[in-house]
C-alpha positions in Angstrom: 0.4 0.0 0.4 1.2 3.6 -0.9 0.8 6.4 0.5 -2.0 7.9 -2.6 -4.6 9.2 0.1 -5.4 13.0 -0.7 -3.4 12.4 -4.0 -5.1 14.0 -7.1 -5.6 10.7 -9.9 -6.6 14.0 -12.3 -8.2 16.8 -13.1 -11.8 16.1 -14.8 -13.5 18.3 -17.7 -16.8 19.1 -18.4 -17.8 20.2 -21.4 -21.9 22.2 -21.9 -22.0 24.3 -25.2 -25.1 26.5 -23.7 -22.5 27.6 -20.6 -18.9 28.5 -19.8 -17.1 25.6 -17.8 -17.1 27.9 -14.7 -20.9 27.3 -14.5 -20.3 23.1 -14.1 -19.8 21.8 -11.0 -19.0 18.4 -10.6 -19.4 15.5 -8.2 -20.1 12.0 -7.3 -22.9 10.1 -7.0 -21.0 6.6 -6.1 -17.3 6.9 -4.5 -16.9 3.4 -4.5 -17.6 3.4 -0.4 -15.6 6.6 0.1 -12.5 5.5 -1.9 -12.3 8.8 -4.1 -13.7 13.1 -4.0 -14.6 15.7 -5.3 -13.6 18.6 -3.6 -16.1 21.5 -3.5 -15.6 24.0 -5.2 -13.1 21.7 -7.6 -12.8 19.7 -10.7 -9.8 17.3 -9.4 -10.5 13.2 -8.6 -9.1 12.5 -5.4 -8.6 9.8 -3.3 -10.0 10.3 0.1 -9.0 6.1 1.2 -6.2 4.0 0.6 -6.2 2.0 -2.7 -4.6 -1.9 -2.7 -3.5 -3.7 -5.8 -3.9 -6.9 -3.9 -7.5 -6.3 -2.1 -9.1 -4.6 -5.4 -7.2 -4.0 -8.9 -9.9 -1.6 -10.1 -12.9 0.8 -8.8 -16.0 1.7 -10.3 -17.1 5.6 -9.7 -19.4 7.6 -11.0 -19.5 11.5 -12.0 -22.3 13.9 -12.3 -21.6 17.5 -14.1 -24.4 19.8 -13.2 -25.7 23.5 -14.1 -28.5 25.7 -14.0 -30.2 23.8 -16.8 -29.4 19.9 -17.0 -27.5 17.2 -15.6 -25.4 14.1 -16.7 -23.5 11.2 -15.0 -20.9 9.7 -16.7 -19.5 5.9 -14.9 -15.7 5.5 -14.5 -13.5 2.8 -13.6 -9.9 3.5 -11.8 -7.3 0.7 -11.8 -4.9 0.5 -9.7 -1.1 -0.7 -10.6 0.4 -2.7 -8.5 4.3 -1.3 -6.8 6.8 -3.5 -5.2 6.3 -2.6 -1.7 9.2 -3.2 0.8 9.2 -6.1 3.0 7.3 -4.4 6.4 9.3 -7.4 8.8 12.1 -9.0 8.6 11.4 -12.8 10.4 
């Protein structure tokens, strides 16, 4: 397990031809058990809980983009990469 909590995974982009990007708000309708978050006023997807390849190799979330007039939901899959971890104990 790495020190990935509070790390920004990706800047998210939402486009609406009828309004500016500043008028679009993003939120998570499915945060995979609290593992991910989009901070208020942000368009960044952030790791909220420790991710571990040995436990789950991928996570599914759903992002909602909304403005004054409409809402759109998109499902995303986050793939966890395995890393070579140092031994935690010497026997």
